[in-house]
mmCIF file of C-alpha atoms in Angstrom:
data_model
loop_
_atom_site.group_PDB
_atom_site.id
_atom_site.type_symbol
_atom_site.label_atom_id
_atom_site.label_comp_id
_atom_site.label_asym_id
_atom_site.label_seq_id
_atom_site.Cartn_x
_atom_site.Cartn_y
_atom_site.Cartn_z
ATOM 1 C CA UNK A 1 0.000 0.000 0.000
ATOM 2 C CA UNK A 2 1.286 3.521 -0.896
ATOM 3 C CA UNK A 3 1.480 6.510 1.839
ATOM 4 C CA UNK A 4 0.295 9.138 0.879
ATOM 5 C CA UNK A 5 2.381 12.226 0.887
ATOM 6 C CA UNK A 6 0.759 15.123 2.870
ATOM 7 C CA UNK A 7 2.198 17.417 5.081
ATOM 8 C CA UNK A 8 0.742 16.956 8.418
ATOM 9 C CA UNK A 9 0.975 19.161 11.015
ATOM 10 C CA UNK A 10 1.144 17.677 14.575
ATOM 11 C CA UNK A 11 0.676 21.005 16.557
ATOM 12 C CA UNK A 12 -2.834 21.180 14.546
ATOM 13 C CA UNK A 13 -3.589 18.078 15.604
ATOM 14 C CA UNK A 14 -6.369 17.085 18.013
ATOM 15 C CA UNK A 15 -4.523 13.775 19.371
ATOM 16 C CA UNK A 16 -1.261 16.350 20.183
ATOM 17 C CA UNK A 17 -1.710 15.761 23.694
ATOM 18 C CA UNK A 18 -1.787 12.100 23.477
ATOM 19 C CA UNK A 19 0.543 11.229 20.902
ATOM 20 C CA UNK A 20 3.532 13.570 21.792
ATOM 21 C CA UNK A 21 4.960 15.339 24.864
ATOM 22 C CA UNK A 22 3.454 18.762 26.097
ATOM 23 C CA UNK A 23 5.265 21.736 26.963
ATOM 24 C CA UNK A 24 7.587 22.394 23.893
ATOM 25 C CA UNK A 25 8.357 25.877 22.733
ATOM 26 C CA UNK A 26 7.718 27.237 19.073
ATOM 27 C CA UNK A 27 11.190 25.862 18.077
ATOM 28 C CA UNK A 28 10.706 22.097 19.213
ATOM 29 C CA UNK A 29 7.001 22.144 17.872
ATOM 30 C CA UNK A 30 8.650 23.126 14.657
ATOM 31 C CA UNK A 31 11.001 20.223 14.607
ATOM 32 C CA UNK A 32 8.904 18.137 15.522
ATOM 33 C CA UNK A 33 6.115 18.881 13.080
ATOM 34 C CA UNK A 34 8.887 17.767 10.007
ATOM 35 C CA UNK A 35 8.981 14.036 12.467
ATOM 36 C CA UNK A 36 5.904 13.272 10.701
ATOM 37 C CA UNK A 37 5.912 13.471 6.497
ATOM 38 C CA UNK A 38 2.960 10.865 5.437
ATOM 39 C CA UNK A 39 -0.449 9.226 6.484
ATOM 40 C CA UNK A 40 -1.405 6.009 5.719
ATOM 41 C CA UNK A 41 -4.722 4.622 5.274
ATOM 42 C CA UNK A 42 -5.264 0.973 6.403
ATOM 43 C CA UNK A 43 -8.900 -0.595 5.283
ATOM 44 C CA UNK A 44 -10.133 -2.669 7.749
ATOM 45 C CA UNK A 45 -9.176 -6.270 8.348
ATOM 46 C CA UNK A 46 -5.439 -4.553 6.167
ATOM 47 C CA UNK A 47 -2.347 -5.459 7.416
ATOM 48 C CA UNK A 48 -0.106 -2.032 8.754
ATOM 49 C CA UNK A 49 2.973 -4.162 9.319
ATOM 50 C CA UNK A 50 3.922 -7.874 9.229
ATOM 51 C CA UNK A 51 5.819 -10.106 11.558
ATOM 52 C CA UNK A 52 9.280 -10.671 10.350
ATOM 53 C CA UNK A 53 9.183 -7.305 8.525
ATOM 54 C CA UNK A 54 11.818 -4.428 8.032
ATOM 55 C CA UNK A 55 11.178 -2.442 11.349
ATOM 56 C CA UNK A 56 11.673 1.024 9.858
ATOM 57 C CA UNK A 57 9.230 3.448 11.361
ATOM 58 C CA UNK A 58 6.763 3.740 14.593
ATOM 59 C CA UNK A 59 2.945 4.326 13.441
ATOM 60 C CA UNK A 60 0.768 6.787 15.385
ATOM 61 C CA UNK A 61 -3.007 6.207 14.845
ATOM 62 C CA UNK A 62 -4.588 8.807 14.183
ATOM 63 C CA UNK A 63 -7.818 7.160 13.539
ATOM 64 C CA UNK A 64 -9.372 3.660 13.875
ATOM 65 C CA UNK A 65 -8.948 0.666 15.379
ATOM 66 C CA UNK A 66 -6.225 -2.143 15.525
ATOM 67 C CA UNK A 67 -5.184 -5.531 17.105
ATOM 68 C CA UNK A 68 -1.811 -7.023 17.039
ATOM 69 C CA UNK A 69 -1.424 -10.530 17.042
ATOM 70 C CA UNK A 70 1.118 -13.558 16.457
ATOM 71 C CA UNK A 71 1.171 -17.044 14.582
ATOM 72 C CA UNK A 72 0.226 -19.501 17.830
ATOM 73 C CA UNK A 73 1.378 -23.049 17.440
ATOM 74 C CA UNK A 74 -1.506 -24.261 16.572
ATOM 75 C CA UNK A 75 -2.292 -21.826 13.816
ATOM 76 C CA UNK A 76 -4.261 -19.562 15.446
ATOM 77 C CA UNK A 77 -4.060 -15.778 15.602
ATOM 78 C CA UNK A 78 -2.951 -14.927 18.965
ATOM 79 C CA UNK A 79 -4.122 -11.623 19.976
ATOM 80 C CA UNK A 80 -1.308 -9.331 22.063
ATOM 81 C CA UNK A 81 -3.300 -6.106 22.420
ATOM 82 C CA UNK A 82 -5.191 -3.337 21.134
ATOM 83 C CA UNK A 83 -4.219 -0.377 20.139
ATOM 84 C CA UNK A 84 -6.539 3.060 19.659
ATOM 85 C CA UNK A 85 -6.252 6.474 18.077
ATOM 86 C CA UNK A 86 -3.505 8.447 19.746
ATOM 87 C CA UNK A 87 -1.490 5.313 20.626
ATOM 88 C CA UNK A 88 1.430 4.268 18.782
ATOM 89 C CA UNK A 89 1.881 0.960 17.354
ATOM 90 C CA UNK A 90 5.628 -0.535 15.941
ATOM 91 C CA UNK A 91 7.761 -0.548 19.568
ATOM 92 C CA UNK A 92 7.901 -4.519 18.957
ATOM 93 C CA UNK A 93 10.529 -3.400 15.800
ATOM 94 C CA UNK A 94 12.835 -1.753 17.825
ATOM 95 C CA UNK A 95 14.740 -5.047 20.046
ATOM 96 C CA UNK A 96 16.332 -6.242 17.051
ATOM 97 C CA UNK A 97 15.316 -4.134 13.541
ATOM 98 C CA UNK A 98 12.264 -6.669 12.915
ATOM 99 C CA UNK A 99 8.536 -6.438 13.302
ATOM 100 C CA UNK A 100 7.489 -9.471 15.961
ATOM 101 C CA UNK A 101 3.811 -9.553 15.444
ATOM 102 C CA UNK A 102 1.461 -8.619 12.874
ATOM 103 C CA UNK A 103 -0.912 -5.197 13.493
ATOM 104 C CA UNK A 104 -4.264 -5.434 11.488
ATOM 105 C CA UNK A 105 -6.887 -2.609 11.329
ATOM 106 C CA UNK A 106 -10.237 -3.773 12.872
ATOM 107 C CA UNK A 107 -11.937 -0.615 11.517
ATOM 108 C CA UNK A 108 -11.003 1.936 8.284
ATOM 109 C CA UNK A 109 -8.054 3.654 9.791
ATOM 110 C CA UNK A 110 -4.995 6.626 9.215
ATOM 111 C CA UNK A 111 -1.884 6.210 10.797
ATOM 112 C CA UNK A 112 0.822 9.093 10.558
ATOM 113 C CA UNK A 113 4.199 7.497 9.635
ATOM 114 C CA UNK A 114 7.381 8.616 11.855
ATOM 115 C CA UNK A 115 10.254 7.381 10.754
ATOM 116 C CA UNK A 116 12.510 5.780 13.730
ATOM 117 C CA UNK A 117 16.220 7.389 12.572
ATOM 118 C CA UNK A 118 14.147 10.570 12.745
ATOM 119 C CA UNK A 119 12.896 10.003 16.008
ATOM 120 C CA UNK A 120 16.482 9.115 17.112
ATOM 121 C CA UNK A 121 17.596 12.167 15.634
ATOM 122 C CA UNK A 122 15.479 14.473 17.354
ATOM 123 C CA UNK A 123 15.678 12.829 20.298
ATOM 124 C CA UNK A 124 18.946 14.063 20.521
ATOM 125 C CA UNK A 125 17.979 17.510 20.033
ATOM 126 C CA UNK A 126 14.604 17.370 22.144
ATOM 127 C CA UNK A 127 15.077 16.325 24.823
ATOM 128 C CA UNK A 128 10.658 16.277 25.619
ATOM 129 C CA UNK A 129 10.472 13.634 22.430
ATOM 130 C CA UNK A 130 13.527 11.668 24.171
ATOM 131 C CA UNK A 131 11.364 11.528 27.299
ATOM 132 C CA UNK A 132 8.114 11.161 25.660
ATOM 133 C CA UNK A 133 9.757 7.537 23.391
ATOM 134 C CA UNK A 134 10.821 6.073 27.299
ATOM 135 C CA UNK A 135 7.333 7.176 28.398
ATOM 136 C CA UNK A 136 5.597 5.080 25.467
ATOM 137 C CA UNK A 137 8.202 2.195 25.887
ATOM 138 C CA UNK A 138 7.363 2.109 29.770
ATOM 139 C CA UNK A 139 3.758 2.420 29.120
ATOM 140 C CA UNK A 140 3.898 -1.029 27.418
ATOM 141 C CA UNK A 141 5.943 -2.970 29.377
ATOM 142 C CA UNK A 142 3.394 -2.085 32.352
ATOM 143 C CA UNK A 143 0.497 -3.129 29.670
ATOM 144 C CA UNK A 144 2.518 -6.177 29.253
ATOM 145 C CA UNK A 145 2.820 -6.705 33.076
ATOM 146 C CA UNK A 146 -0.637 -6.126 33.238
ATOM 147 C CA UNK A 147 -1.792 -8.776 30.812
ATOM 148 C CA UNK A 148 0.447 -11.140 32.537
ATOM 149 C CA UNK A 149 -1.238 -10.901 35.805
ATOM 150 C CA UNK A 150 -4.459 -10.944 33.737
ATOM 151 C CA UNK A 151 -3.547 -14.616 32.420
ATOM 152 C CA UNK A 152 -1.611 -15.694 35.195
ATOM 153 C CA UNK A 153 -3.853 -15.883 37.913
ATOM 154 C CA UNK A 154 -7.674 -14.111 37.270
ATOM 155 C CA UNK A 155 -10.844 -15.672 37.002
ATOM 156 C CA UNK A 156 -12.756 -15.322 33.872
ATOM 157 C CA UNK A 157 -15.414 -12.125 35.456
ATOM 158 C CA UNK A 158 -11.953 -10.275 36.432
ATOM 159 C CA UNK A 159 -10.610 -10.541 33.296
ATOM 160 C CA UNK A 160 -13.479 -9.091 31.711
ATOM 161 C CA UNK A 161 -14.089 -6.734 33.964
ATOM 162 C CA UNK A 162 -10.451 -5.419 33.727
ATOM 163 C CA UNK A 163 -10.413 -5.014 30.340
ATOM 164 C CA UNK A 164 -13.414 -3.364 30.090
ATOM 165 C CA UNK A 165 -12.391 -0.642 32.593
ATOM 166 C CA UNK A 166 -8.944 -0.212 30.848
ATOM 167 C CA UNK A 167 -11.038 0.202 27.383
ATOM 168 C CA UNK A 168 -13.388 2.788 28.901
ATOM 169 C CA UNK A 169 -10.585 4.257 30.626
ATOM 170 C CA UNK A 170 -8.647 4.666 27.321
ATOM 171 C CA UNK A 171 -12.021 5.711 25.419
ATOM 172 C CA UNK A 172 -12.791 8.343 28.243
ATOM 173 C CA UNK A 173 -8.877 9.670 27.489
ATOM 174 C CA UNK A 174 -10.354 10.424 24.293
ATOM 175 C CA UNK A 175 -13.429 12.507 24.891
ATOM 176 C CA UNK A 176 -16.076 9.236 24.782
ATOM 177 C CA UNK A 177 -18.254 8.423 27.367
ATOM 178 C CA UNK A 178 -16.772 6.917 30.189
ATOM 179 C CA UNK A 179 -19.383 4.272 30.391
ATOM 180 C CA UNK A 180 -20.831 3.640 26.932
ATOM 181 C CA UNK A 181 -18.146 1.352 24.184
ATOM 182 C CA UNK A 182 -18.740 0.564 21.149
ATOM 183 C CA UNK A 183 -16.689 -3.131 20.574
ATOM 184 C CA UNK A 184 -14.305 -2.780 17.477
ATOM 185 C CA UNK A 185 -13.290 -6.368 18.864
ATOM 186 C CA UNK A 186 -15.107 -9.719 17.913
ATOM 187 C CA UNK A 187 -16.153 -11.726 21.402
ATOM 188 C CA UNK A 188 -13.155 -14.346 19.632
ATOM 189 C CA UNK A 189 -10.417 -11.788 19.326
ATOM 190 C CA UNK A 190 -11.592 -10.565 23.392
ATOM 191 C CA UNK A 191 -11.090 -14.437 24.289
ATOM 192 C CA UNK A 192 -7.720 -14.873 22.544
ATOM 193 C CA UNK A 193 -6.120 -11.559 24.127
ATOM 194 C CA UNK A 194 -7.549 -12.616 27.989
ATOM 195 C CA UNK A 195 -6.479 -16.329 27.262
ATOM 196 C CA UNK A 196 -10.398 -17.399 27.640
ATOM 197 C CA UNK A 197 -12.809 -19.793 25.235
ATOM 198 C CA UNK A 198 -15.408 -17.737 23.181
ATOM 199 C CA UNK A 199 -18.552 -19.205 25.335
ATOM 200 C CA UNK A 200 -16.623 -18.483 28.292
ATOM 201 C CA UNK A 201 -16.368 -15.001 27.178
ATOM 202 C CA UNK A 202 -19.886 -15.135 25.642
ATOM 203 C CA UNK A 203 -21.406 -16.447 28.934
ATOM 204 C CA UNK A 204 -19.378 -13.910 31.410
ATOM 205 C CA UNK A 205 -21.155 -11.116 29.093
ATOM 206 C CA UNK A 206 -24.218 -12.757 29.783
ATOM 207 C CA UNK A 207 -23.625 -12.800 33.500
ATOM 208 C CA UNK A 208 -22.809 -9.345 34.044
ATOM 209 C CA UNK A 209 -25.934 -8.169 31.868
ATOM 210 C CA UNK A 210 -27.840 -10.488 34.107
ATOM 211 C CA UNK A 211 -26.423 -8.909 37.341
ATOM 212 C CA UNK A 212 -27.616 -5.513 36.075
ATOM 213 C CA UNK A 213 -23.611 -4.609 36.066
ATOM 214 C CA UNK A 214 -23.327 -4.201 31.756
ATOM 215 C CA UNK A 215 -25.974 -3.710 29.556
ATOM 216 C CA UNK A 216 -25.225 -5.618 26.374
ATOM 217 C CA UNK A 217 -26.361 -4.860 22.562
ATOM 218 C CA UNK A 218 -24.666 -6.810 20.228
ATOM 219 C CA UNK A 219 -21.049 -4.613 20.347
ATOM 220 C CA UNK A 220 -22.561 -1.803 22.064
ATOM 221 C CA UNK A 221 -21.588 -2.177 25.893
ATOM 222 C CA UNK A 222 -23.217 0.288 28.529
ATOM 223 C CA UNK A 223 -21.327 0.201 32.043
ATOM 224 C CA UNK A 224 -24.607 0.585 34.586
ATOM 225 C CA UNK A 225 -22.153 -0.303 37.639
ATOM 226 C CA UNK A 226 -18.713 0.413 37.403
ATOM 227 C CA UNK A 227 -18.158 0.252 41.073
ATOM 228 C CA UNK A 228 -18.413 -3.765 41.011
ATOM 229 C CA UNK A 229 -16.726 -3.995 37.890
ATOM 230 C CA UNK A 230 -13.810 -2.256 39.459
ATOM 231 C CA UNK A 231 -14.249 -4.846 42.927
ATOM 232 C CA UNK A 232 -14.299 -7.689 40.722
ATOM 233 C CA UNK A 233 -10.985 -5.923 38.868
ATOM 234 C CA UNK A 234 -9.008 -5.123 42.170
ATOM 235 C CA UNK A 235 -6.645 -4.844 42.323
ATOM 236 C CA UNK A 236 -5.018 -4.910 38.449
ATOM 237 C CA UNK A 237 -4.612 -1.920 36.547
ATOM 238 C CA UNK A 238 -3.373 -3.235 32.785
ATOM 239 C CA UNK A 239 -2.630 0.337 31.184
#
């Protein structure tokens, strides 16, 4: 898929405050506004990078929706996260100059391109982007942490109710409701990140509707009690 080529300006851009560090002066806003030299659209259920691939650039979405995922043994995507506009997507390129997973659009999506020598470049120079890459990089490894206690030793409600808070947390971030979501996610994709079968996900839905805690249409989720999601939750945070 071609980039397009259009100048984007990141100090215009709504997601700033998300996306890249706060506080620069004109000078550093300037600099940094030349970081980012394309968009890319991704149509949904695309591919924005491939495991095994040339790790050449980190991906900020600017809108949409994406999953990454590997190859499991058994053939199976294995889902590793989710990723949302104003995140950035690509760190798994950085250990050793190859992509490690695959990241696939779940909805129509734009990502700006910023090109990692660039990055390490300015870095250099700014020392609020230097800052700002640690802060992303640290931000994942305690998502990663996160998930881990998720799988290692939660019950199927916790896990659900876990990452529904983080999502709503994330969405409210954003400007969304804090207690309406709209799934981008299939109930499968939900099991395979939390390590859980689809009924079991299917049914824990099911249970929390019942127990007047969710009210579930289809992918439309409304939070009616997010006090007992957060009990059931206690006491992992997993962003």
């Amino acid at each position: 898929m071609k980039p397009q080529t259009i100048k984007v300006a990141c100090s215009n851009c709504n997601l700033r405050e998300l996306c890249m560090p706060l506080d620069l002066n004109a000078e550093e806003l300037r600099r940094i506004d030349e970081l980012v030299t394309t968009r890319r659209k991704v149509k949904r259920g695309a591919t924005l990078f491939h495991n095994g691939e040339k790790f050449n650039a980190l991906y900020a979405i600017r809108t949409g929706f994406f999953k990454t995922c590997v190859a499991a043994e058994d053939g199976r995507d294995q889902v590793t996260g989710f990723q949302m506009a104003g995140e950035v997507v690509g760190l798994d390129g950085i250990v050793n100059d190859h992509h490690t997973c695959n990241a696939v659009a779940l909805e129509d999506a734009e990502v700006c391109v910023m090109p990692f020598e660039r990055i390490e470049e300015l870095s250099r120079e700014v020392n609020a982007l230097q800052r700002h890459v640690h802060k992303i990089m640290s931000r994942e490894i305690v998502r990663e942490h996160g998930v881990m206690l998720l799988l290692g030793s939660m019950r199927a409600e916790e896990r659900l109710a876990a990452f529904l808070l983080n999502l709503a947390q994330r969405l409210h971030a954003r400007g969304f409701s804090p207690s309406e979501l709209v799934l981008r996610m299939t109930r499968e994709e939900i099991g395979s990140y939390l390590g859980l079968k689809l009924e079991t996900v299917s049914r824990t839905f099911s249970k929390f509707a019942e127990d007047g805690i969710v009210e579930v249409r289809q992918r439309h989720i409304r939070i009616l009690n997010t006090p007992a999601l957060q009990h059931m939750a206690h006491p992992v945070a997993c962003h």
